[in-house]
Amino acid sequence: MPRAASRVGLLGTETALDVLVKARAVEARGRQVIHLEVGEPDFPTPGHIVEAGVRALRDGYTRYGPPAGSPGLREAIAEHLAQRGVRANPEHVLVTPGAKPNLFYGFLATLSPGDEALVPDPGFPIYASMVRFCGATPVPVPPRLDQGRALDLDVLERAITPRTRMVVFNSPSNPTGAVVPEADLQRLAALADRHDLWVMADEIYRRIRYGADAPSIAALPGMLERTILVDGFSKAYAMTGWRLGWGLFPPALAPHAVRLVINSNTCTASFVQEAGIAALRGPQDVVDAMVARFRTRRDAIVARLARIPGVRCHEPAGAFYAFPDVRALPLSAAALADRLLQEEAVALLDGAGFGPGGSGYLRLSFATSLESLEEAADRFSSLVARL
Ligand SMILES: Cc1ncc(COP(=O)(O)O)c(C=O)c1O
């Protein structure tokens, strides 16, 4: 038998997808599982966006398009970025099938074997996986979970070495829901400048925030030159299955990123991009309405979790994840997640799936109905009462 290349052994995965498979097995035994493991809005894509996609199909948007994206969508994205203070040149905007490819392109374009990249721990597991795949070393940077803070700049600064090439951060954060405040962004920008680092700013949850708006780090002076800004339509417009995202690349990296597209997926589906234009140029109250419902659910689940003895939960300032600390309970978070699924038919994630820094925590998505969340909290309580 021929052997697989050793590099594929460096790739990690997302535990949400593994838990989903286990949950399906529980369902096959006849139990109705409450799904709090997957990170996607439960709302349908707004009607005017769907219509634009269907119309585009009928109008013949069924052929290859420019690798970097349609000029119309790149222009709309640049205008959208201007609203968050980012002076983006559409030439440096890359349209991709989902936000994720921008992470991959960004790492591939910047990291060489021997380099180090600072990644949040706990954090989206794909960062460390992709960094490793590039032959570089992910260096975990723990946040201040006790204070609900997404970044600990003191720890981050101490982790910088002559090999550090990049800092990755995600605000609002998956899995913690924490948001990086403006003062921390300023300090991070100064560090990136002083140590000549690339910054990977994953803003996929930017539109889903419950408190004050913070600027994008790409809006700070000099940061367009060193920031890869990643965002997309999946979460803000409930479009996870459409696969539509974008990246804003520094001028020096944009041509490399386009070549990576040419060498991988050629372009993003043409009709899907028309739906993206409708999303950005159409009414934005659909986004506000979804965020309002997420807020109600957040308040409900955080309040319910707080009533369970041994469980502590910070109020997430963004995204749709609660990240309760269960270290005071008499069994590990992994065992708890497992028993919740097997005994109570509640699927959620062990925080350790987001890096060692997530040990002792659970991640649950509140992108589901209020009734399901309340029922899940009741089942969680009854399991805890039996421990
Ligand atoms: C932090 C983070 N970044 C990126 C992505 C990928 O988004 P997309 O579905 O648009 O590729 C996700 C999806 O879960 C995410 O949680």
Short mmCIF file of C-alpha atoms and ligand atoms in Angstrom, two decimals:
data_model
loop_
_atom_site.label_atom_id
_atom_site.label_comp_id
_atom_site.label_asym_id
_atom_site.label_seq_id
_atom_site.Cartn_x
_atom_site.Cartn_y
_atom_site.Cartn_z
CA MET A 1 0.00 0.00 0.00
CA PRO A 2 1.40 3.48 -0.77
CA ARG A 3 1.67 5.75 2.29
CA ALA A 4 -0.13 9.04 2.96
CA ALA A 5 2.13 12.10 3.24
CA SER A 6 3.31 12.78 6.77
CA ARG A 7 1.93 16.34 6.68
CA VAL A 8 -1.68 15.16 6.77
CA GLY A 9 -0.95 13.67 10.18
CA LEU A 10 -0.47 17.25 11.42
CA LEU A 11 -4.07 18.24 10.73
CA GLY A 12 -6.51 18.39 13.61
CA THR A 13 -10.29 18.46 13.48
CA GLU A 14 -13.33 20.13 15.04
CA THR A 15 -14.82 18.14 17.88
CA ALA A 16 -18.29 19.57 17.16
CA LEU A 17 -18.43 17.34 14.12
CA ASP A 18 -17.42 14.25 16.16
CA VAL A 19 -20.03 14.99 18.83
CA LEU A 20 -22.66 15.45 16.14
CA VAL A 21 -21.95 11.90 14.96
CA LYS A 22 -22.30 10.57 18.54
CA ALA A 23 -25.52 12.54 18.98
CA ARG A 24 -26.93 10.97 15.82
CA ALA A 25 -26.22 7.54 17.36
CA VAL A 26 -28.22 8.53 20.46
CA GLU A 27 -31.04 9.69 18.18
CA ALA A 28 -30.92 6.36 16.37
CA ARG A 29 -31.79 4.78 19.76
CA GLY A 30 -34.99 6.83 19.73
CA ARG A 31 -34.11 9.78 22.00
CA GLN A 32 -34.61 13.36 20.99
CA VAL A 33 -31.27 15.11 21.41
CA ILE A 34 -30.99 18.82 22.20
CA HIS A 35 -28.19 20.02 19.95
CA LEU A 36 -25.98 22.63 21.56
CA GLU A 37 -22.77 21.42 19.93
CA VAL A 38 -22.80 22.98 16.47
CA GLY A 39 -22.01 26.63 15.90
CA GLU A 40 -24.53 27.85 13.40
CA PRO A 41 -27.57 30.12 13.57
CA ASP A 42 -30.82 28.17 13.66
CA PHE A 43 -32.59 30.86 11.59
CA PRO A 44 -33.21 30.45 7.87
CA THR A 45 -31.27 32.69 5.48
CA PRO A 46 -33.34 35.91 5.07
CA GLY A 47 -35.75 35.68 2.12
CA HIS A 48 -34.36 38.55 0.04
CA ILE A 49 -30.91 36.91 0.10
CA VAL A 50 -32.33 33.55 -1.00
CA GLU A 51 -34.25 35.30 -3.78
CA ALA A 52 -31.10 37.04 -5.02
CA GLY A 53 -29.30 33.69 -5.20
CA VAL A 54 -32.18 32.03 -7.06
CA ARG A 55 -32.46 34.99 -9.45
CA ALA A 56 -28.73 34.84 -10.13
CA LEU A 57 -29.00 31.15 -11.03
CA ARG A 58 -31.82 31.95 -13.45
CA ASP A 59 -29.84 34.87 -14.86
CA GLY A 60 -26.96 32.58 -15.76
CA TYR A 61 -24.45 33.18 -12.94
CA THR A 62 -23.36 29.61 -13.39
CA ARG A 63 -19.87 30.01 -14.83
CA TYR A 64 -16.36 30.58 -13.53
CA GLY A 65 -15.77 34.05 -12.18
CA PRO A 66 -12.64 36.03 -11.29
CA PRO A 67 -10.54 34.09 -8.71
CA ALA A 68 -10.50 36.95 -6.19
CA GLY A 69 -14.28 37.40 -6.39
CA SER A 70 -16.75 39.41 -8.46
CA PRO A 71 -15.92 43.12 -8.68
CA GLY A 72 -19.42 43.95 -7.40
CA LEU A 73 -19.08 41.88 -4.26
CA ARG A 74 -15.52 43.02 -3.54
CA GLU A 75 -16.72 46.61 -3.83
CA ALA A 76 -19.67 45.93 -1.50
CA ILE A 77 -17.33 44.30 1.04
CA ALA A 78 -14.94 47.26 0.91
CA GLU A 79 -17.89 49.61 1.53
CA HIS A 80 -19.05 47.43 4.40
CA LEU A 81 -15.55 47.47 5.90
CA ALA A 82 -15.56 51.27 5.73
CA GLN A 83 -18.45 51.19 8.22
CA ARG A 84 -16.13 49.59 10.75
CA GLY A 85 -13.46 52.18 10.03
CA VAL A 86 -11.34 49.98 7.74
CA ARG A 87 -10.16 51.76 4.58
CA ALA A 88 -10.11 48.69 2.39
CA ASN A 89 -9.05 48.72 -1.22
CA PRO A 90 -11.35 46.26 -3.08
CA GLU A 91 -8.18 45.00 -4.82
CA HIS A 92 -7.10 43.44 -1.53
CA VAL A 93 -10.44 41.81 -0.76
CA LEU A 94 -10.60 38.09 -1.46
CA VAL A 95 -13.97 36.34 -1.77
CA THR A 96 -13.87 32.69 -0.73
CA PRO A 97 -16.13 29.67 -0.11
CA GLY A 98 -16.70 30.43 3.59
CA ALA A 99 -14.41 32.40 5.88
CA LYS A 100 -12.23 29.40 6.64
CA PRO A 101 -10.14 29.30 3.43
CA ASN A 102 -8.80 32.76 4.33
CA LEU A 103 -7.35 31.32 7.50
CA PHE A 104 -5.61 28.63 5.49
CA TYR A 105 -4.41 31.03 2.78
CA GLY A 106 -3.23 33.49 5.39
CA PHE A 107 -1.18 30.89 7.27
CA LEU A 108 0.20 29.34 4.06
CA ALA A 109 1.25 32.76 2.80
CA THR A 110 3.08 33.83 5.97
CA LEU A 111 4.40 30.87 7.97
CA SER A 112 7.52 28.87 7.22
CA PRO A 113 8.91 25.83 9.04
CA GLY A 114 10.47 26.95 12.32
CA ASP A 115 8.22 29.99 12.71
CA GLU A 116 5.93 30.44 15.70
CA ALA A 117 2.37 31.76 15.70
CA LEU A 118 0.60 32.84 18.87
CA VAL A 119 -2.86 31.28 19.00
CA PRO A 120 -5.64 31.69 21.57
CA ASP A 121 -6.04 28.73 23.94
CA PRO A 122 -8.90 27.96 24.25
CA GLY A 123 -9.54 28.96 20.66
CA PHE A 124 -10.95 27.79 17.34
CA PRO A 125 -9.02 24.51 16.93
CA ILE A 126 -8.40 25.06 13.23
CA TYR A 127 -5.80 27.79 13.95
CA ALA A 128 -3.34 25.45 15.66
CA SER A 129 -4.06 22.71 13.15
CA MET A 130 -3.28 24.92 10.15
CA VAL A 131 -0.21 26.46 11.79
CA ARG A 132 1.19 22.96 12.34
CA PHE A 133 0.34 21.97 8.78
CA CYS A 134 2.53 24.87 7.59
CA GLY A 135 5.43 23.39 9.57
CA ALA A 136 5.25 26.19 12.14
CA THR A 137 4.61 25.92 15.87
CA PRO A 138 1.39 27.15 17.47
CA VAL A 139 2.20 28.83 20.78
CA PRO A 140 -0.88 28.82 23.04
CA VAL A 141 -1.85 32.10 24.68
CA PRO A 142 -4.46 31.71 27.43
CA PRO A 143 -7.04 34.48 27.90
CA ARG A 144 -8.25 35.79 31.29
CA LEU A 145 -11.24 33.47 31.48
CA ASP A 146 -11.85 34.48 35.09
CA GLN A 147 -12.44 38.05 33.89
CA GLY A 148 -14.23 37.10 30.66
CA ARG A 149 -11.37 38.66 28.67
CA ALA A 150 -10.43 37.35 25.24
CA LEU A 151 -6.74 38.25 25.47
CA ASP A 152 -4.18 38.53 28.20
CA LEU A 153 -1.70 40.97 26.66
CA ASP A 154 0.89 40.44 29.41
CA VAL A 155 0.99 36.71 28.71
CA LEU A 156 0.95 37.36 24.98
CA GLU A 157 3.87 39.78 25.18
CA ARG A 158 5.94 37.31 27.20
CA ALA A 159 5.25 34.60 24.59
CA ILE A 160 6.85 36.61 21.77
CA THR A 161 10.25 35.27 20.68
CA PRO A 162 12.52 36.06 17.72
CA ARG A 163 10.73 33.23 15.87
CA THR A 164 7.24 34.69 16.32
CA ARG A 165 5.79 35.60 12.94
CA MET A 166 2.10 36.02 13.67
CA VAL A 167 -0.53 36.69 16.33
CA VAL A 168 -3.95 35.13 15.84
CA PHE A 169 -7.00 36.38 17.67
CA ASN A 170 -10.74 36.02 17.35
CA SER A 171 -13.16 38.64 18.63
CA PRO A 172 -15.87 37.89 19.61
CA SER A 173 -14.32 34.59 20.52
CA ASN A 174 -15.32 31.05 19.77
CA PRO A 175 -15.52 29.38 22.31
CA THR A 176 -15.59 31.99 25.09
CA GLY A 177 -17.81 34.74 23.63
CA ALA A 178 -15.32 37.33 24.95
CA VAL A 179 -14.67 40.53 22.98
CA VAL A 180 -11.29 42.28 22.77
CA PRO A 181 -11.76 45.89 23.96
CA GLU A 182 -10.27 48.84 22.10
CA ALA A 183 -7.46 49.43 24.61
CA ASP A 184 -6.25 45.84 24.14
CA LEU A 185 -6.44 46.20 20.35
CA GLN A 186 -4.25 49.30 20.58
CA ARG A 187 -1.70 47.49 22.69
CA LEU A 188 -1.74 44.46 20.40
CA ALA A 189 -1.21 46.71 17.36
CA ALA A 190 1.77 48.35 19.08
CA LEU A 191 3.26 44.92 19.87
CA ALA A 192 2.77 43.75 16.28
CA ASP A 193 4.51 46.87 15.06
CA ARG A 194 7.39 46.63 17.53
CA HIS A 195 8.06 42.95 16.78
CA ASP A 196 7.15 43.13 13.08
CA LEU A 197 4.38 40.52 13.25
CA TRP A 198 1.50 39.60 10.99
CA VAL A 199 -1.90 39.71 12.69
CA MET A 200 -4.69 37.28 11.86
CA ALA A 201 -7.93 38.92 13.03
CA ASP A 202 -10.85 36.51 12.80
CA GLU A 203 -13.96 38.71 12.94
CA ILE A 204 -16.50 36.10 11.81
CA TYR A 205 -18.71 36.85 14.88
CA ARG A 206 -18.27 40.63 14.69
CA ARG A 207 -21.92 41.40 13.91
CA ILE A 208 -23.10 39.27 16.83
CA ARG A 209 -22.21 41.36 19.87
CA TYR A 210 -24.26 42.53 22.79
CA GLY A 211 -22.27 45.50 24.07
CA ALA A 212 -20.17 48.40 22.89
CA ASP A 213 -18.67 48.28 19.43
CA ALA A 214 -14.88 48.11 19.21
CA PRO A 215 -12.99 49.05 16.06
CA SER A 216 -11.39 46.44 13.89
CA ILE A 217 -7.64 46.18 14.49
CA ALA A 218 -7.26 46.79 10.73
CA ALA A 219 -8.68 50.29 11.32
CA LEU A 220 -5.77 51.27 13.59
CA PRO A 221 -2.90 53.28 12.08
CA GLY A 222 -0.47 51.19 10.04
CA MET A 223 -2.37 47.94 10.61
CA LEU A 224 -3.73 47.43 7.08
CA GLU A 225 -0.16 46.53 6.11
CA ARG A 226 0.12 43.67 8.58
CA THR A 227 -3.44 42.43 9.25
CA ILE A 228 -5.27 39.58 7.57
CA LEU A 229 -8.89 40.30 8.41
CA VAL A 230 -11.22 37.32 8.10
CA ASP A 231 -15.00 37.58 8.00
CA GLY A 232 -17.95 36.23 6.08
CA PHE A 233 -21.66 35.66 5.75
CA SER A 234 -22.08 32.36 7.62
CA LYS A 235 -22.93 33.67 11.07
CA ALA A 236 -24.20 37.24 10.47
CA TYR A 237 -26.66 36.30 7.73
CA ALA A 238 -27.37 32.67 8.69
CA MET A 239 -25.64 31.45 5.52
CA THR A 240 -23.41 28.62 6.77
CA GLY A 241 -24.37 26.25 3.94
CA TRP A 242 -23.90 28.79 1.16
CA ARG A 243 -20.15 28.86 1.80
CA LEU A 244 -19.38 32.52 1.39
CA GLY A 245 -16.70 34.49 3.20
CA TRP A 246 -14.01 37.04 2.61
CA GLY A 247 -10.56 38.11 3.66
CA LEU A 248 -8.89 41.49 3.52
CA PHE A 249 -5.20 40.88 2.90
CA PRO A 250 -2.25 43.23 3.34
CA PRO A 251 -1.16 44.56 -0.08
CA ALA A 252 2.04 42.48 0.08
CA LEU A 253 0.09 39.24 0.64
CA ALA A 254 -2.99 39.74 -1.56
CA PRO A 255 -1.38 38.47 -4.82
CA HIS A 256 -0.13 35.34 -3.01
CA ALA A 257 -3.58 34.71 -1.58
CA VAL A 258 -5.12 34.98 -5.07
CA ARG A 259 -2.63 32.42 -6.35
CA LEU A 260 -3.60 30.10 -3.54
CA VAL A 261 -7.22 30.44 -4.72
CA ILE A 262 -6.19 29.72 -8.32
CA ASN A 263 -4.35 26.63 -7.12
CA SER A 264 -7.20 25.34 -4.98
CA ASN A 265 -10.82 26.28 -5.65
CA THR A 266 -10.48 28.58 -8.74
CA CYS A 267 -13.25 30.90 -7.56
CA THR A 268 -16.31 31.09 -5.34
CA ALA A 269 -19.69 30.07 -6.82
CA SER A 270 -20.85 32.99 -8.98
CA PHE A 271 -24.56 32.93 -8.01
CA VAL A 272 -23.66 32.70 -4.32
CA GLN A 273 -21.70 35.93 -4.65
CA GLU A 274 -24.81 37.68 -5.99
CA ALA A 275 -26.64 36.58 -2.83
CA GLY A 276 -23.75 38.09 -0.87
CA ILE A 277 -24.24 41.46 -2.56
CA ALA A 278 -27.92 41.33 -1.61
CA ALA A 279 -26.95 40.53 1.98
CA LEU A 280 -24.58 43.48 2.30
CA ARG A 281 -26.60 46.00 0.33
CA GLY A 282 -30.05 44.93 1.54
CA PRO A 283 -31.82 45.68 4.84
CA GLN A 284 -29.63 45.11 7.88
CA ASP A 285 -32.50 44.93 10.35
CA VAL A 286 -32.57 41.16 9.69
CA VAL A 287 -29.16 40.94 11.37
CA ASP A 288 -30.30 43.13 14.28
CA ALA A 289 -33.39 40.95 14.76
CA MET A 290 -31.29 37.78 14.95
CA VAL A 291 -28.87 39.39 17.40
CA ALA A 292 -31.81 40.51 19.58
CA ARG A 293 -33.02 36.92 19.76
CA PHE A 294 -29.54 35.62 20.54
CA ARG A 295 -29.37 38.15 23.36
CA THR A 296 -32.62 36.90 24.91
CA ARG A 297 -31.33 33.34 24.72
CA ARG A 298 -27.95 34.32 26.14
CA ASP A 299 -29.59 35.99 29.12
CA ALA A 300 -31.79 32.95 29.71
CA ILE A 301 -29.06 30.31 29.49
CA VAL A 302 -26.52 32.27 31.55
CA ALA A 303 -29.14 32.81 34.29
CA ARG A 304 -30.13 29.13 34.26
CA LEU A 305 -26.52 27.91 34.35
CA ALA A 306 -25.75 30.21 37.27
CA ARG A 307 -28.43 28.40 39.31
CA ILE A 308 -26.71 25.01 38.94
CA PRO A 309 -24.46 24.37 41.96
CA GLY A 310 -20.79 24.06 40.94
CA VAL A 311 -21.25 25.80 37.58
CA ARG A 312 -19.95 29.31 36.88
CA CYS A 313 -20.52 31.16 33.66
CA HIS A 314 -19.37 34.55 32.39
CA GLU A 315 -21.82 36.50 30.33
CA PRO A 316 -20.57 36.30 26.73
CA ALA A 317 -20.26 39.75 25.12
CA GLY A 318 -20.56 38.36 21.60
CA ALA A 319 -21.02 35.25 19.40
CA PHE A 320 -23.56 32.64 20.51
CA TYR A 321 -21.57 30.47 22.89
CA ALA A 322 -21.66 30.06 26.65
CA PHE A 323 -18.48 28.65 28.18
CA PRO A 324 -19.31 27.54 31.71
CA ASP A 325 -16.58 26.60 34.18
CA VAL A 326 -17.44 23.18 35.65
CA ARG A 327 -14.20 22.58 37.58
CA ALA A 328 -16.06 22.59 40.90
CA LEU A 329 -18.11 19.53 39.88
CA PRO A 330 -16.90 16.07 40.93
CA LEU A 331 -16.18 14.81 37.41
CA SER A 332 -14.20 16.06 34.44
CA ALA A 333 -15.76 18.25 31.77
CA ALA A 334 -15.17 15.44 29.24
CA ALA A 335 -17.03 12.91 31.41
CA LEU A 336 -19.77 15.43 32.08
CA ALA A 337 -20.25 16.14 28.37
CA ASP A 338 -20.40 12.42 27.72
CA ARG A 339 -22.95 11.72 30.45
CA LEU A 340 -25.04 14.69 29.38
CA LEU A 341 -25.28 13.17 25.93
CA GLN A 342 -25.79 9.55 26.95
CA GLU A 343 -28.09 10.06 29.96
CA GLU A 344 -29.81 13.38 29.24
CA ALA A 345 -29.62 13.60 25.43
CA VAL A 346 -27.97 17.03 25.55
CA ALA A 347 -25.11 17.44 23.07
CA LEU A 348 -22.46 20.00 23.92
CA LEU A 349 -18.67 20.19 23.80
CA ASP A 350 -15.84 19.57 26.22
CA GLY A 351 -13.84 22.82 26.35
CA ALA A 352 -10.59 20.85 25.97
CA GLY A 353 -11.49 20.44 22.28
CA PHE A 354 -10.46 24.10 21.98
CA GLY A 355 -7.01 23.50 23.46
CA PRO A 356 -5.67 22.52 26.90
CA GLY A 357 -6.68 25.96 28.19
CA GLY A 358 -10.33 24.94 27.77
CA SER A 359 -10.05 21.99 30.19
CA GLY A 360 -12.65 22.18 32.91
CA TYR A 361 -15.10 24.11 30.74
CA LEU A 362 -17.98 23.20 28.46
CA ARG A 363 -19.01 25.00 25.31
CA LEU A 364 -22.64 25.22 24.44
CA SER A 365 -24.17 27.06 21.54
CA PHE A 366 -27.29 29.08 22.30
CA ALA A 367 -28.19 29.35 18.61
CA THR A 368 -31.26 27.26 19.29
CA SER A 369 -34.77 27.88 20.59
CA LEU A 370 -35.39 29.29 24.05
CA GLU A 371 -37.50 26.23 24.94
CA SER A 372 -34.66 23.86 23.98
CA LEU A 373 -32.20 25.89 26.04
CA GLU A 374 -34.47 25.84 29.09
CA GLU A 375 -35.04 22.12 28.73
CA ALA A 376 -31.29 21.54 28.32
CA ALA A 377 -30.58 23.54 31.50
CA ASP A 378 -33.17 21.46 33.40
CA ARG A 379 -31.57 18.22 32.20
CA PHE A 380 -28.10 19.56 33.11
CA SER A 381 -29.41 20.37 36.63
CA SER A 382 -30.90 16.96 37.09
CA LEU A 383 -27.64 15.24 36.08
CA VAL A 384 -25.66 17.45 38.47
CA ALA A 385 -28.11 16.59 41.28
CA ARG A 386 -27.29 12.89 40.76
CA LEU A 387 -23.50 13.31 40.92
C1 LIG B 1 -13.87 31.34 14.93
C2 LIG B 1 -14.34 30.85 13.61
N1 LIG B 1 -13.70 31.23 12.50
C3 LIG B 1 -14.08 30.81 11.29
C4 LIG B 1 -15.15 29.96 11.13
C5 LIG B 1 -15.50 29.47 9.76
O1 LIG B 1 -16.59 30.12 9.19
P1 LIG B 1 -17.14 29.70 7.76
O2 LIG B 1 -18.26 28.74 7.98
O3 LIG B 1 -17.62 30.98 7.12
O4 LIG B 1 -16.04 29.09 6.98
C6 LIG B 1 -15.87 29.53 12.26
C7 LIG B 1 -16.99 28.58 12.13
O5 LIG B 1 -17.44 27.96 13.04
C8 LIG B 1 -15.45 30.00 13.54
O6 LIG B 1 -16.08 29.63 14.65
#
